[in-house]
């Protein structure tokens, strides 16, 4: 993850401006939501240089003459000044506040008839202390805890929406994580509780000039009383060539993500059917996966064979699978590790455990530790909270390994080599006392059902890279039948022989059908649904475009 100094100033403030065509689209949505003769005040919470303010001049006469005044905010004074000029050019009353919207929203008593804009997309770690304090106050005012919120757009949006009068409209550009991301659940629940005519217009990358990522325009009208439940939500899916499809769905409060509603109802029925089978359960019922070893300095504790040799570190070196690209199959065996080692990979983890010889007593290990001291590793946070700084905690190998980030899908592997892993590969084990073996779980894992739930539960990053955290892994649907492990050696060999990811999925599906665990029709629907969500993740987020291994998200 990047630190503040490595991120551009524009990125730190979420300073990407909305192209005119997208601004106009938002104003059209707004026009369709504001009733007849109603006059209204406009709030633009993060105005930049005034794209949405200038957009007023291009709206239909009828709408424009009903705007009574505009209040905008922009944290960068020079940009706020440009927005102010745009507002003066319109000859409309109003002001551009040269400050953060957040303390203002936490305190104001003003009401508005329309919120438009494109809130700043800034990761919470980069939000200023002053804004963090304002977010806490705002949360208190709205009766919300912003604890799990990962991005600035969420409090900026909710702080603004709280100032919308009943009948007032919302029309804003948001990242598509507003629809799919779990941390945006607070926004979806708020919208469901307060808004009617909610519509998500989803635009693929390239729909508008300069828009490289999929974006959503979210629009709706604040209900007079608490919105009727259950309320329908509309989706309009736009294609790059200006065609569109629309449908609606009825989410339940507390749904973790709405990703499933991107699917046709017959796919949703197939998922429900599969989930009701005795042979299917959440992964957390049969196994536990967890974050593996946290060294605090991988480039010091994970070393290649030459380093072990040079400093005489053999007594502390444990076999390491540093990256899943060094595992060519579904079973990780000793030969795989030997090959990785011979290729010069970091194939050893240094474990200066209390029960091992004292590294201070031999000259080679002592001088290796000195290289770490020279690099000031003892002062690094993770090293500084343990004694001695070089004793890595929780050094265990799991019987199961799972790649953390993936391109097509994560790979579950049987750890026959007792390999240790760090932060790119989760470790785990089947729950003790259950009928299922680790081999059973691995053999059935790469089927359309499980990998469809990977798409539904996972989060996607730049370039479409998919990541699962342990709580999401626990919710994946897996086939829980003992005996599948009999087929693991065959599947492993096929993968080692070069069978591609799609063929592995087809082969695993066929195995489940042959064993009577899933019906061919259900499997066919699940496979289609998975492809649809995967293609969407990969193509709609392709802007990152970096080269990745077909299976994992590691550099190829
Ligand atoms: C995505 S840009 C959008 C600008 C403009 N609304 C547009 O659509 O072109 C977000 C803007 O929010 C501003 N910003 C960031 N944090 C802010 C805050 N706490 N209060 C007000 N504006 C903020 C940034 O400087 C940036 O200009």
Short mmCIF file of C-alpha atoms and ligand atoms in Angstrom, two decimals, residues 10 12-19 23 44-52 54 73-76 79 97 99-103 116-122 131 152 156 173, ligand 1:
data_model
loop_
_atom_site.label_atom_id
_atom_site.label_comp_id
_atom_site.label_asym_id
_atom_site.label_seq_id
_atom_site.Cartn_x
_atom_site.Cartn_y
_atom_site.Cartn_z
CA UNK A 10 -4.25 15.19 -6.95
CA UNK A 12 -4.67 12.72 -2.13
CA UNK A 13 -7.53 15.14 -2.55
CA UNK A 14 -9.48 12.98 -5.05
CA UNK A 15 -8.92 15.72 -7.62
CA UNK A 16 -10.25 14.16 -10.80
CA UNK A 17 -12.80 16.33 -12.53
CA UNK A 18 -15.99 15.19 -14.21
CA UNK A 19 -16.19 15.47 -18.00
CA UNK A 23 -22.08 16.27 -15.74
CA UNK A 44 -22.30 20.77 -4.51
CA UNK A 45 -20.16 19.39 -1.67
CA UNK A 46 -16.79 19.09 -3.44
CA UNK A 47 -16.88 21.47 -6.37
CA UNK A 48 -13.35 21.26 -7.80
CA UNK A 49 -13.12 23.97 -10.47
CA UNK A 50 -16.90 24.04 -10.84
CA UNK A 51 -17.86 21.46 -13.49
CA UNK A 52 -21.33 20.91 -11.99
CA UNK A 54 -21.08 25.36 -15.08
CA UNK A 73 -17.54 23.72 -1.08
CA UNK A 74 -14.00 23.04 -2.23
CA UNK A 75 -11.06 22.41 0.02
CA UNK A 76 -8.39 23.72 -2.39
CA UNK A 79 -9.91 25.55 -7.33
CA UNK A 97 -17.02 27.77 0.67
CA UNK A 99 -13.08 24.80 3.21
CA UNK A 100 -13.83 21.16 3.88
CA UNK A 101 -17.49 20.28 3.55
CA UNK A 102 -17.32 17.93 6.52
CA UNK A 103 -17.29 20.30 9.55
CA UNK A 116 -25.10 17.12 -7.34
CA UNK A 117 -21.41 16.40 -7.72
CA UNK A 118 -18.66 13.84 -7.67
CA UNK A 119 -17.36 13.37 -4.11
CA UNK A 120 -13.62 12.92 -3.55
CA UNK A 121 -12.37 9.36 -3.77
CA UNK A 122 -9.65 9.34 -1.11
CA UNK A 131 -11.47 15.77 8.46
CA UNK A 152 -13.80 9.87 2.01
CA UNK A 156 -18.99 13.58 2.07
CA UNK A 173 -21.15 10.40 -9.77
C1 LIG B 1 -13.65 14.06 -7.77
S1 LIG B 1 -13.28 15.76 -7.56
C2 LIG B 1 -14.73 16.42 -8.23
C3 LIG B 1 -14.71 17.86 -8.49
C4 LIG B 1 -15.94 18.35 -9.17
N1 LIG B 1 -17.12 18.15 -8.35
C5 LIG B 1 -16.13 17.68 -10.49
O1 LIG B 1 -17.01 16.84 -10.57
O2 LIG B 1 -15.38 17.96 -11.44
C6 LIG B 1 -13.41 15.94 -5.83
C7 LIG B 1 -13.03 17.30 -5.28
O3 LIG B 1 -13.23 17.26 -3.87
C8 LIG B 1 -12.28 18.13 -3.28
N2 LIG B 1 -12.21 17.77 -1.86
C9 LIG B 1 -11.45 16.83 -1.26
N3 LIG B 1 -11.72 16.78 0.06
C10 LIG B 1 -12.69 17.68 0.29
C11 LIG B 1 -13.40 18.08 1.45
N4 LIG B 1 -13.16 17.52 2.64
N5 LIG B 1 -14.33 19.06 1.33
C12 LIG B 1 -14.58 19.63 0.12
N6 LIG B 1 -13.93 19.30 -1.00
C13 LIG B 1 -13.02 18.33 -0.93
C14 LIG B 1 -11.03 17.86 -4.08
O4 LIG B 1 -10.11 18.92 -3.94
C15 LIG B 1 -11.60 17.74 -5.48
O5 LIG B 1 -11.59 18.97 -6.15
#
